[in-house]
GROMACS .gro file of C-alpha atoms in nm:
model
  494
    1MET     CA    1  -0.371  -2.060   3.326
    2THR     CA    2  -0.730  -2.175   3.277
    3LEU     CA    3  -0.912  -1.940   3.044
    4ASP     CA    4  -1.277  -1.842   3.078
    5PRO     CA    5  -1.449  -1.991   2.770
    6ARG     CA    6  -1.641  -1.662   2.727
    7LEU     CA    7  -1.324  -1.451   2.714
    8PRO     CA    8  -1.331  -1.235   2.395
    9VAL     CA    9  -1.035  -1.265   2.162
   10ILE     CA   10  -0.934  -1.124   1.824
   11VAL     CA   11  -0.834  -1.410   1.596
   12GLY     CA   12  -0.809  -1.254   1.249
   13VAL     CA   13  -0.732  -0.920   1.086
   14GLY     CA   14  -0.720  -0.801   0.727
   15GLN     CA   15  -0.634  -0.477   0.548
   16VAL     CA   16  -0.669  -0.370   0.186
   17THR     CA   17  -0.511  -0.066   0.021
   18TRP     CA   18  -0.626  -0.046  -0.340
   19ARG     CA   19  -0.448   0.183  -0.586
   20ALA     CA   20  -0.675   0.185  -0.888
   21ALA     CA   21  -0.530   0.327  -1.208
   22GLY     CA   22  -0.870   0.466  -1.303
   23LEU     CA   23  -1.241   0.401  -1.258
   24ASP     CA   24  -1.246   0.071  -1.448
   25ASP     CA   25  -1.025  -0.114  -1.202
   26ALA     CA   26  -1.150   0.060  -0.887
   27LEU     CA   27  -1.312  -0.135  -0.605
   28SER     CA   28  -1.636  -0.028  -0.443
   29PRO     CA   29  -1.658   0.008  -0.064
   30VAL     CA   30  -1.831  -0.330  -0.038
   31GLU     CA   31  -1.560  -0.491  -0.249
   32LEU     CA   32  -1.296  -0.340  -0.022
   33MET     CA   33  -1.477  -0.468   0.288
   34THR     CA   34  -1.526  -0.809   0.129
   35ALA     CA   35  -1.157  -0.837   0.044
   36ALA     CA   36  -1.053  -0.725   0.393
   37THR     CA   37  -1.297  -0.966   0.559
   38ARG     CA   38  -1.180  -1.254   0.342
   39ALA     CA   39  -0.822  -1.172   0.441
   40ALA     CA   40  -0.916  -1.159   0.810
   41LEU     CA   41  -1.092  -1.498   0.795
   42HIS     CA   42  -0.790  -1.650   0.623
   43ASP     CA   43  -0.562  -1.482   0.876
   44ALA     CA   44  -0.755  -1.669   1.146
   45GLY     CA   45  -0.736  -1.991   0.947
   46ILE     CA   46  -1.112  -2.015   0.910
   47GLY     CA   47  -1.160  -1.911   0.549
   48ALA     CA   48  -1.412  -2.192   0.501
   49VAL     CA   49  -1.644  -2.081   0.782
   50SER     CA   50  -2.002  -2.033   0.662
   51ASP     CA   51  -2.185  -1.894   0.966
   52VAL     CA   52  -2.120  -1.588   1.183
   53ASP     CA   53  -2.337  -1.433   1.450
   54SER     CA   54  -2.302  -1.076   1.332
   55ILE     CA   55  -2.138  -0.863   1.064
   56ARG     CA   56  -2.083  -0.511   1.196
   57VAL     CA   57  -1.991  -0.228   0.959
   58VAL     CA   58  -1.850   0.112   1.048
   59GLU     CA   59  -2.052   0.395   0.892
   60LEU     CA   60  -1.905   0.494   0.555
   61LEU     CA   61  -1.931   0.816   0.360
   62SER     CA   62  -1.826   0.731   0.004
   63TRP     CA   63  -2.145   0.532  -0.075
   64ARG     CA   64  -2.476   0.467   0.094
   65TYR     CA   65  -2.575   0.100   0.105
   66ARG     CA   66  -2.825   0.126   0.393
   67ASP     CA   67  -2.729  -0.227   0.504
   68PRO     CA   68  -2.371  -0.279   0.381
   69ALA     CA   69  -2.320  -0.584   0.604
   70ARG     CA   70  -2.579  -0.769   0.398
   71PHE     CA   71  -2.377  -0.704   0.081
   72VAL     CA   72  -2.060  -0.834   0.250
   73ALA     CA   73  -2.241  -1.147   0.369
   74ASP     CA   74  -2.380  -1.216   0.023
   75ALA     CA   75  -2.043  -1.158  -0.146
   76LEU     CA   76  -1.870  -1.405   0.087
   77GLY     CA   77  -2.153  -1.658   0.107
   78LEU     CA   78  -2.182  -1.608   0.483
   79ARG     CA   79  -2.495  -1.677   0.681
   80THR     CA   80  -2.540  -1.425   0.960
   81ARG     CA   81  -2.820  -1.386   1.209
   82GLU     CA   82  -2.755  -1.014   1.244
   83THR     CA   83  -2.636  -0.724   1.030
   84ALA     CA   84  -2.530  -0.405   1.205
   85LEU     CA   85  -2.422  -0.053   1.110
   86THR     CA   86  -2.262   0.202   1.339
   87THR     CA   87  -2.301   0.574   1.374
   88GLY     CA   88  -2.012   0.798   1.269
   89GLY     CA   89  -1.694   0.916   1.435
   90GLY     CA   90  -1.328   0.821   1.428
   91ASN     CA   91  -1.367   0.662   1.772
   92THR     CA   92  -1.616   0.410   1.630
   93PRO     CA   93  -1.397   0.109   1.542
   94GLN     CA   94  -1.251   0.093   1.893
   95SER     CA   95  -1.595   0.145   2.047
   96LEU     CA   96  -1.719  -0.135   1.825
   97VAL     CA   97  -1.447  -0.371   1.949
   98SER     CA   98  -1.542  -0.292   2.309
   99ARG     CA   99  -1.912  -0.340   2.236
  100THR     CA  100  -1.842  -0.672   2.066
  101ALA     CA  101  -1.616  -0.786   2.350
  102ARG     CA  102  -1.900  -0.719   2.595
  103ASP     CA  103  -2.144  -0.910   2.377
  104ILE     CA  104  -1.912  -1.210   2.352
  105ALA     CA  105  -1.841  -1.208   2.726
  106ALA     CA  106  -2.216  -1.195   2.795
  107GLY     CA  107  -2.279  -1.494   2.568
  108THR     CA  108  -2.510  -1.316   2.322
  109HIS     CA  109  -2.256  -1.347   2.038
  110ASP     CA  110  -1.983  -1.598   1.964
  111LEU     CA  111  -1.822  -1.517   1.625
  112VAL     CA  112  -1.839  -1.163   1.489
  113VAL     CA  113  -1.692  -0.981   1.189
  114LEU     CA  114  -1.616  -0.609   1.217
  115THR     CA  115  -1.535  -0.425   0.897
  116GLY     CA  116  -1.533  -0.089   0.726
  117SER     CA  117  -1.396   0.087   0.420
  118GLU     CA  118  -1.394   0.399   0.210
  119ALA     CA  119  -1.346   0.448  -0.164
  120TRP     CA  120  -1.328   0.826  -0.137
  121ARG     CA  121  -1.046   0.858  -0.387
  122THR     CA  122  -1.252   0.682  -0.652
  123ARG     CA  123  -1.566   0.873  -0.558
  124MET     CA  124  -1.386   1.206  -0.603
  125ARG     CA  125  -1.228   1.092  -0.930
  126ALA     CA  126  -1.570   1.003  -1.064
  127ARG     CA  127  -1.713   1.337  -0.955
  128LYS     CA  128  -1.435   1.528  -1.131
  129GLN     CA  129  -1.490   1.329  -1.449
  130GLY     CA  130  -1.869   1.356  -1.433
  131ALA     CA  131  -1.885   0.974  -1.437
  132THR     CA  132  -2.149   0.750  -1.282
  133LEU     CA  133  -2.007   0.469  -1.073
  134PRO     CA  134  -2.163   0.126  -1.131
  135TRP     CA  135  -2.207   0.058  -0.760
  136PRO     CA  136  -2.541  -0.078  -0.636
  137THR     CA  137  -2.804   0.148  -0.488
  138VAL     CA  138  -3.045   0.022  -0.228
  139PRO     CA  139  -3.419   0.090  -0.221
  140GLU     CA  140  -3.596   0.241   0.078
  141GLY     CA  141  -3.695  -0.012   0.340
  142ILE     CA  142  -3.365  -0.202   0.341
  143GLU     CA  143  -3.208  -0.137   0.680
  144PRO     CA  144  -2.963  -0.319   0.909
  145ASP     CA  145  -3.100  -0.533   1.188
  146VAL     CA  146  -2.918  -0.324   1.448
  147MET     CA  147  -2.783   0.031   1.469
  148LEU     CA  148  -2.489   0.067   1.707
  149GLY     CA  149  -2.356   0.383   1.872
  150THR     CA  150  -2.483   0.732   1.934
  151PRO     CA  151  -2.491   1.008   1.670
  152LEU     CA  152  -2.187   1.233   1.651
  153GLU     CA  153  -2.289   1.593   1.725
  154MET     CA  154  -2.040   1.833   1.577
  155ASN     CA  155  -2.156   2.194   1.598
  156LEU     CA  156  -2.381   2.435   1.779
  157PRO     CA  157  -2.609   2.651   1.560
  158GLU     CA  158  -2.406   2.952   1.677
  159GLU     CA  159  -2.089   2.791   1.541
  160LEU     CA  160  -2.253   2.704   1.212
  161ALA     CA  161  -2.379   3.061   1.182
  162ARG     CA  162  -2.015   3.178   1.185
  163GLY     CA  163  -1.913   2.914   0.928
  164ILE     CA  164  -1.724   2.699   1.180
  165ASP     CA  165  -1.810   2.348   1.068
  166ARG     CA  166  -1.502   2.150   0.959
  167PRO     CA  167  -1.207   1.974   1.122
  168ILE     CA  168  -0.963   2.165   0.896
  169GLN     CA  169  -1.077   2.482   1.076
  170VAL     CA  170  -1.091   2.357   1.435
  171TYR     CA  171  -0.778   2.144   1.473
  172PRO     CA  172  -0.551   2.435   1.371
  173MET     CA  173  -0.713   2.634   1.653
  174PHE     CA  174  -0.620   2.362   1.899
  175GLU     CA  175  -0.268   2.390   1.756
  176THR     CA  176  -0.233   2.763   1.813
  177ALA     CA  177  -0.363   2.719   2.169
  178LEU     CA  178  -0.110   2.441   2.232
  179ARG     CA  179   0.167   2.652   2.078
  180ALA     CA  180   0.094   2.945   2.305
  181ALA     CA  181   0.078   2.715   2.609
  182THR     CA  182   0.434   2.596   2.538
  183GLY     CA  183   0.564   2.948   2.478
  184ARG     CA  184   0.722   2.851   2.146
  185ALA     CA  185   0.744   3.107   1.870
  186PRO     CA  186   0.536   3.019   1.562
  187ASP     CA  187   0.835   2.925   1.347
  188ALA     CA  188   0.989   2.708   1.619
  189HIS     CA  189   0.658   2.536   1.685
  190LEU     CA  190   0.611   2.460   1.315
  191VAL     CA  191   0.950   2.287   1.318
  192HIS     CA  192   0.839   2.095   1.628
  193ILE     CA  193   0.518   1.959   1.476
  194SER     CA  194   0.676   1.889   1.137
  195GLU     CA  195   0.938   1.678   1.311
  196LEU     CA  196   0.659   1.490   1.489
  197TRP     CA  197   0.487   1.427   1.156
  198ALA     CA  198   0.814   1.320   0.993
  199ARG     CA  199   0.842   1.045   1.255
  200PHE     CA  200   0.493   0.930   1.157
  201ALA     CA  201   0.592   0.937   0.789
  202ALA     CA  202   0.890   0.714   0.867
  203VAL     CA  203   0.660   0.454   1.025
  204ALA     CA  204   0.431   0.462   0.720
  205ALA     CA  205   0.730   0.401   0.495
  206ASP     CA  206   0.770   0.060   0.660
  207ASN     CA  207   0.396  -0.019   0.666
  208PRO     CA  208   0.294  -0.222   0.358
  209ASN     CA  209  -0.067  -0.111   0.404
  210ALA     CA  210   0.012   0.263   0.417
  211TRP     CA  211  -0.106   0.496   0.142
  212ILE     CA  212   0.201   0.725   0.138
  213ARG     CA  213   0.534   0.552   0.189
  214ASP     CA  214   0.798   0.802   0.081
  215ALA     CA  215   0.916   0.909   0.431
  216ARG     CA  216   0.898   1.284   0.375
  217SER     CA  217   1.133   1.498   0.580
  218ALA     CA  218   1.021   1.753   0.837
  219GLU     CA  219   1.138   2.034   0.608
  220GLN     CA  220   0.931   1.895   0.318
  221LEU     CA  221   0.625   1.865   0.539
  222ARG     CA  222   0.636   2.223   0.670
  223THR     CA  223   0.748   2.404   0.355
  224VAL     CA  224   0.459   2.561   0.164
  225SER     CA  225   0.468   2.486  -0.209
  226ALA     CA  226   0.238   2.429  -0.503
  227SER     CA  227   0.188   2.069  -0.389
  228ASN     CA  228   0.181   2.155  -0.018
  229ARG     CA  229  -0.041   2.460   0.000
  230MET     CA  230  -0.141   2.624   0.326
  231ILE     CA  231  -0.492   2.520   0.428
  232GLY     CA  232  -0.561   2.638   0.784
  233LEU     CA  233  -0.274   2.820   0.954
  234PRO     CA  234  -0.039   2.674   1.078
  235TYR     CA  235  -0.108   2.355   0.877
  236PRO     CA  236  -0.001   2.311   0.516
  237LYS     CA  237  -0.162   2.018   0.337
  238SER     CA  238   0.096   1.763   0.457
  239LEU     CA  239  -0.005   1.825   0.820
  240ASN     CA  240  -0.370   1.745   0.751
  241SER     CA  241  -0.554   1.413   0.751
  242ASN     CA  242  -0.562   1.241   0.412
  243ASN     CA  243  -0.901   1.095   0.319
  244ASP     CA  244  -0.816   1.066  -0.052
  245VAL     CA  245  -0.773   0.688  -0.023
  246ASP     CA  246  -0.941   0.358  -0.114
  247GLN     CA  247  -0.893   0.131   0.188
  248GLY     CA  248  -1.070  -0.137   0.388
  249ALA     CA  249  -1.004  -0.328   0.709
  250ALA     CA  250  -1.164  -0.609   0.905
  251VAL     CA  251  -1.132  -0.775   1.246
  252VAL     CA  252  -1.269  -1.117   1.344
  253MET     CA  253  -1.359  -1.166   1.711
  254CYS     CA  254  -1.487  -1.469   1.897
  255SER     CA  255  -1.491  -1.638   2.236
  256VAL     CA  256  -1.206  -1.855   2.355
  257GLU     CA  257  -1.445  -2.149   2.339
  258ARG     CA  258  -1.529  -2.080   1.973
  259ALA     CA  259  -1.166  -2.022   1.883
  260ARG     CA  260  -1.081  -2.363   2.022
  261SER     CA  261  -1.371  -2.533   1.848
  262LEU     CA  262  -1.265  -2.379   1.515
  263GLY     CA  263  -0.907  -2.494   1.568
  264ILE     CA  264  -0.762  -2.142   1.552
  265PRO     CA  265  -0.396  -2.163   1.659
  266ARG     CA  266  -0.316  -1.999   1.992
  267ASP     CA  267  -0.049  -1.779   1.832
  268ARG     CA  268  -0.323  -1.598   1.636
  269TRP     CA  269  -0.507  -1.486   1.951
  270VAL     CA  270  -0.487  -1.131   2.083
  271PHE     CA  271  -0.698  -1.044   2.386
  272VAL     CA  272  -0.890  -0.724   2.447
  273HIS     CA  273  -0.811  -0.655   2.811
  274SER     CA  274  -1.016  -0.341   2.867
  275GLY     CA  275  -1.187  -0.048   2.702
  276ALA     CA  276  -1.325   0.292   2.786
  277ASP     CA  277  -1.560   0.532   2.609
  278CYS     CA  278  -1.626   0.895   2.695
  279ARG     CA  279  -1.644   1.243   2.545
  280GLU     CA  280  -1.538   1.598   2.615
  281HIS     CA  281  -1.803   1.867   2.655
  282THR     CA  282  -1.982   1.808   2.325
  283PHE     CA  283  -1.935   2.146   2.159
  284ILE     CA  284  -1.607   2.335   2.130
  285SER     CA  285  -1.781   2.656   2.238
  286HIS     CA  286  -1.819   2.500   2.583
  287ARG     CA  287  -1.468   2.357   2.626
  288GLN     CA  288  -1.287   2.505   2.921
  289ASP     CA  289  -0.950   2.524   2.744
  290PHE     CA  290  -0.849   2.453   2.384
  291ALA     CA  291  -0.511   2.320   2.503
  292GLU     CA  292  -0.647   2.052   2.739
  293THR     CA  293  -0.853   1.733   2.696
  294PRO     CA  294  -0.962   1.604   3.038
  295ALA     CA  295  -1.180   1.329   2.891
  296ILE     CA  296  -0.873   1.170   2.728
  297ARG     CA  297  -0.696   1.181   3.063
  298LEU     CA  298  -0.985   1.024   3.254
  299GLY     CA  299  -1.085   0.773   2.985
  300GLY     CA  300  -0.729   0.657   2.928
  301LYS     CA  301  -0.665   0.631   3.301
  302ALA     CA  302  -0.980   0.420   3.344
  303ALA     CA  303  -0.890   0.179   3.061
  304LEU     CA  304  -0.538   0.133   3.197
  305ALA     CA  305  -0.660   0.082   3.554
  306LEU     CA  306  -0.907  -0.187   3.446
  307ALA     CA  307  -0.621  -0.370   3.275
  308GLY     CA  308  -0.406  -0.335   3.587
  309LEU     CA  309  -0.151  -0.122   3.404
  310GLY     CA  310   0.011   0.218   3.407
  311ILE     CA  311   0.100   0.402   3.090
  312ASP     CA  312   0.467   0.306   3.133
  313ASP     CA  313   0.367  -0.062   3.111
  314VAL     CA  314   0.241  -0.016   2.755
  315ALA     CA  315   0.506  -0.060   2.487
  316LEU     CA  316   0.296  -0.023   2.170
  317ILE     CA  317   0.087   0.290   2.115
  318ASP     CA  318  -0.139   0.416   1.839
  319LEU     CA  319  -0.282   0.762   1.900
  320TYR     CA  320  -0.545   0.905   1.671
  321SER     CA  321  -0.353   1.128   1.437
  322CYS     CA  322  -0.579   1.329   1.208
  323PHE     CA  323  -0.377   1.644   1.282
  324PRO     CA  324  -0.065   1.713   1.494
  325SER     CA  325  -0.275   1.883   1.762
  326ALA     CA  326  -0.471   1.562   1.822
  327VAL     CA  327  -0.152   1.366   1.887
  328GLN     CA  328  -0.016   1.635   2.119
  329LEU     CA  329  -0.341   1.651   2.316
  330GLY     CA  330  -0.359   1.273   2.340
  331ALA     CA  331   0.004   1.232   2.448
  332GLN     CA  332  -0.023   1.516   2.699
  333SER     CA  333  -0.340   1.376   2.857
  334LEU     CA  334  -0.213   1.016   2.869
  335GLY     CA  335   0.128   1.108   3.009
  336LEU     CA  336   0.324   1.000   2.701
  337ASP     CA  337   0.653   1.144   2.577
  338LEU     CA  338   0.587   1.317   2.247
  339GLY     CA  339   0.927   1.200   2.127
  340GLY     CA  340   0.829   0.834   2.167
  341GLN     CA  341   0.674   0.605   1.909
  342LEU     CA  342   0.306   0.707   1.905
  343THR     CA  343   0.181   0.535   1.590
  344ARG     CA  344   0.185   0.177   1.463
  345THR     CA  345   0.061   0.266   1.114
  346GLY     CA  346   0.197   0.609   1.024
  347GLY     CA  347  -0.127   0.791   1.102
  348LEU     CA  348  -0.409   0.940   0.898
  349THR     CA  349  -0.187   1.158   0.678
  350PHE     CA  350   0.045   0.883   0.560
  351ALA     CA  351  -0.111   0.544   0.638
  352GLY     CA  352  -0.442   0.688   0.519
  353GLY     CA  353  -0.746   0.848   0.678
  354PRO     CA  354  -1.052   0.658   0.549
  355TRP     CA  355  -1.297   0.876   0.743
  356ASN     CA  356  -1.452   0.681   1.033
  357ASN     CA  357  -1.253   0.362   0.974
  358TYR     CA  358  -0.887   0.456   1.035
  359VAL     CA  359  -0.884   0.297   1.381
  360MET     CA  360  -0.987  -0.040   1.233
  361HIS     CA  361  -0.654  -0.029   1.048
  362ALA     CA  362  -0.476   0.071   1.370
  363ILE     CA  363  -0.628  -0.223   1.557
  364ALA     CA  364  -0.543  -0.466   1.276
  365THR     CA  365  -0.183  -0.342   1.276
  366MET     CA  366  -0.166  -0.359   1.657
  367VAL     CA  367  -0.285  -0.721   1.652
  368SER     CA  368  -0.009  -0.815   1.408
  369ASP     CA  369   0.249  -0.631   1.618
  370LEU     CA  370   0.139  -0.801   1.941
  371ARG     CA  371   0.155  -1.144   1.780
  372ALA     CA  372   0.519  -1.068   1.705
  373GLN     CA  373   0.574  -0.927   2.057
  374PRO     CA  374   0.353  -1.151   2.273
  375ASP     CA  375   0.479  -1.024   2.608
  376GLU     CA  376   0.391  -0.660   2.537
  377TYR     CA  377   0.076  -0.452   2.581
  378GLY     CA  378  -0.076  -0.214   2.327
  379LEU     CA  379  -0.302   0.090   2.358
  380VAL     CA  380  -0.524   0.226   2.081
  381TRP     CA  381  -0.703   0.560   2.113
  382GLY     CA  382  -0.977   0.659   1.872
  383ASN     CA  383  -1.117   1.012   1.842
  384GLY     CA  384  -1.437   1.140   1.685
  385GLY     CA  385  -1.539   1.495   1.605
  386TYR     CA  386  -1.315   1.778   1.726
  387VAL     CA  387  -1.124   1.569   1.982
  388THR     CA  388  -1.475   1.509   2.117
  389LYS     CA  389  -1.560   1.139   2.147
  390HIS     CA  390  -1.291   0.904   2.275
  391SER     CA  391  -1.252   0.529   2.279
  392PHE     CA  392  -0.960   0.337   2.429
  393GLY     CA  393  -0.855  -0.026   2.402
  394ILE     CA  394  -0.582  -0.220   2.581
  395TYR     CA  395  -0.455  -0.530   2.398
  396SER     CA  396  -0.210  -0.813   2.451
  397ALA     CA  397  -0.137  -1.169   2.343
  398ARG     CA  398  -0.130  -1.235   2.717
  399PRO     CA  399  -0.479  -1.315   2.853
  400PRO     CA  400  -0.630  -1.073   3.105
  401ALA     CA  401  -0.643  -1.182   3.467
  402SER     CA  402  -1.002  -1.065   3.518
  403GLY     CA  403  -1.170  -1.089   3.179
  404PHE     CA  404  -1.267  -0.796   2.958
  405ARG     CA  405  -1.363  -0.483   3.153
  406HIS     CA  406  -1.509  -0.156   3.031
  407ALA     CA  407  -1.544   0.195   3.175
  408ALA     CA  408  -1.745   0.504   3.085
  409PRO     CA  409  -1.639   0.786   3.320
  410GLN     CA  410  -1.883   1.036   3.171
  411ASP     CA  411  -2.039   1.165   3.492
  412GLU     CA  412  -1.698   1.277   3.619
  413ILE     CA  413  -1.627   1.454   3.290
  414ASP     CA  414  -1.967   1.623   3.274
  415ALA     CA  415  -1.907   1.772   3.619
  416LEU     CA  416  -1.594   1.953   3.502
  417PRO     CA  417  -1.602   2.332   3.439
  418ARG     CA  418  -1.728   2.454   3.103
  419ARG     CA  419  -1.747   2.789   2.925
  420ARG     CA  420  -2.062   2.975   2.837
  421LEU     CA  421  -2.089   3.119   2.487
  422ALA     CA  422  -2.169   3.488   2.453
  423PRO     CA  423  -2.382   3.605   2.158
  424PRO     CA  424  -2.206   3.853   1.928
  425THR     CA  425  -2.405   4.150   2.053
  426ASP     CA  426  -2.300   4.081   2.414
  427ALA     CA  427  -1.938   4.023   2.310
  428ALA     CA  428  -1.893   4.352   2.126
  429GLY     CA  429  -1.581   4.529   2.245
  430PRO     CA  430  -1.237   4.412   2.356
  431ALA     CA  431  -1.162   4.039   2.389
  432THR     CA  432  -0.853   3.822   2.435
  433VAL     CA  433  -0.761   3.566   2.168
  434GLU     CA  434  -0.721   3.213   2.307
  435ALA     CA  435  -0.698   3.023   1.976
  436TYR     CA  436  -0.721   3.106   1.606
  437THR     CA  437  -0.655   3.002   1.251
  438VAL     CA  438  -0.641   3.169   0.910
  439MET     CA  439  -0.804   2.974   0.629
  440HIS     CA  440  -0.643   3.001   0.285
  441ARG     CA  441  -0.778   2.986  -0.067
  442ARG     CA  442  -0.663   2.716  -0.306
  443ASP     CA  443  -0.432   2.972  -0.469
  444GLY     CA  444  -0.258   3.019  -0.132
  445ALA     CA  445  -0.403   3.358  -0.040
  446PRO     CA  446  -0.522   3.411   0.321
  447GLU     CA  447  -0.897   3.463   0.312
  448ARG     CA  448  -1.061   3.418   0.652
  449VAL     CA  449  -0.980   3.460   1.021
  450ILE     CA  450  -1.149   3.239   1.281
  451ALA     CA  451  -1.074   3.327   1.643
  452ALA     CA  452  -1.193   3.190   1.974
  453CYS     CA  453  -1.185   3.474   2.224
  454LEU     CA  454  -1.238   3.514   2.597
  455LEU     CA  455  -1.431   3.801   2.749
  456SER     CA  456  -1.354   3.965   3.082
  457ASP     CA  457  -1.638   3.768   3.247
  458GLY     CA  458  -1.490   3.434   3.134
  459ARG     CA  459  -1.736   3.367   2.855
  460ARG     CA  460  -1.618   3.259   2.512
  461ALA     CA  461  -1.700   3.451   2.194
  462TRP     CA  462  -1.631   3.374   1.830
  463GLY     CA  463  -1.480   3.629   1.598
  464THR     CA  464  -1.438   3.595   1.223
  465SER     CA  465  -1.323   3.818   0.940
  466GLU     CA  466  -1.358   3.776   0.566
  467ASP     CA  467  -1.126   4.069   0.495
  468GLY     CA  468  -0.817   3.950   0.305
  469ASP     CA  469  -0.593   4.225   0.443
  470GLU     CA  470  -0.697   4.138   0.799
  471ALA     CA  471  -0.637   3.769   0.729
  472ARG     CA  472  -0.285   3.846   0.605
  473ARG     CA  473  -0.212   4.041   0.925
  474TRP     CA  474  -0.304   3.738   1.136
  475CYS     CA  475  -0.050   3.527   0.948
  476ASP     CA  476   0.236   3.719   1.112
  477GLY     CA  477   0.348   3.649   1.466
  478GLU     CA  478   0.155   3.509   1.759
  479TRP     CA  479  -0.202   3.629   1.814
  480VAL     CA  480  -0.296   3.417   2.115
  481HIS     CA  481  -0.324   3.641   2.425
  482ARG     CA  482  -0.358   3.957   2.213
  483THR     CA  483  -0.646   4.193   2.271
  484VAL     CA  484  -0.871   4.234   1.968
  485GLU     CA  485  -1.195   4.414   1.898
  486LEU     CA  486  -1.521   4.229   1.832
  487ALA     CA  487  -1.795   4.409   1.642
  488PRO     CA  488  -2.166   4.352   1.725
  489ASP     CA  489  -2.192   4.123   1.420
  490GLY     CA  490  -1.898   3.907   1.538
  491THR     CA  491  -1.639   4.052   1.301
  492VAL     CA  492  -1.294   4.052   1.461
  493ALA     CA  493  -1.014   4.304   1.407
  494GLY     CA  494  -0.668   4.318   1.558
   0.00000   0.00000   0.00000
């Protein structure tokens, strides 16, 4: 088969998991990215390369460098004609691969480094100790040459006014909606999702780059204890994403022509067949149903169709796995069996959840897996926000028949039904619970109810309660489909 010289291909990947004993031997985010990039260049067999067209960094949260790609270039002695920084969101690494594949296919770029990292564990250690980290700060006026992506919008003002502003609050609400949709009792559903997470833990145990490798059992994961406190019902700590990590990853992409000119062996090549990017209705207040994700269905379908595949043709899967509800929604929308192997890394709880950059690790792992299984296809799904922004990639060591192709089915998604949000004064009176969670204090006591409710006219309304006794009541039994009372100030009572 004659290959198009402009065909984009991944030729190198690198991952770093750094377990510092303290602050003295910790690595900064730039040092993590530098180590991962060095590993990726060596993985491609081009460790001596001195020029790249672009270094593209996924937005990081543990330190602000303004132009982190410049620091990576300087540390590695690389000349680059472009430094780039993305916007945030867990979908970003896969979106970045698709963007880079388009740039390579169009001939504007030829050899590109993608990288990202977080040193959140070290940052939090330093904060607890009141220590100042010796990482460089950057003066105003230093900015990347290019900003890539669109900002991640998370919350409406009305949501923020009710204190709804964090994934640990929202993903448990997706979970209770999914639970009710299946008809499982709360205890049975907790067993179900803990068994799902135990399968992820088993994959992490065999992943040398994973943060937690002790293969915890389903019973350990679901049992509340001093080390596994309840956070947002029904999720104890072990069913939440784990950002308390120091990790970095990098991917090197180039054209087939450049790969050949650099002498990169053919068995290092993994092709990006297709990609898709899209989003649900931006704000959760406007979602039609907390137990459905139509944008995942349409985006995944588009990426598969462009690669000439159906979901049953894909042997290797990595679904974004910040919380069990995300995996269930992704599997449901893509037509995957929840009992199948849905992670290549072990997921964000066990492999590690370095904020926006987890999917870079998933892609790096997928590339290694496909080199070992060159006749198979792989799918990576990245998710940003509250299952909001989605990015899909189809990969294989086999070259694509029609080059890299990309879809963005947003118009079709935007035309789908959406809910209107009722202000608290309009919502006062009876309402039906569609999803909820109970947030817990660090000492394990229930402290706050958050409920998404439906009114008789189909509008959504938020109800919250700060009453500890009320919060304890909502910890018993199933509250989805119950009728509750909303006060004019938005307080909810069962």
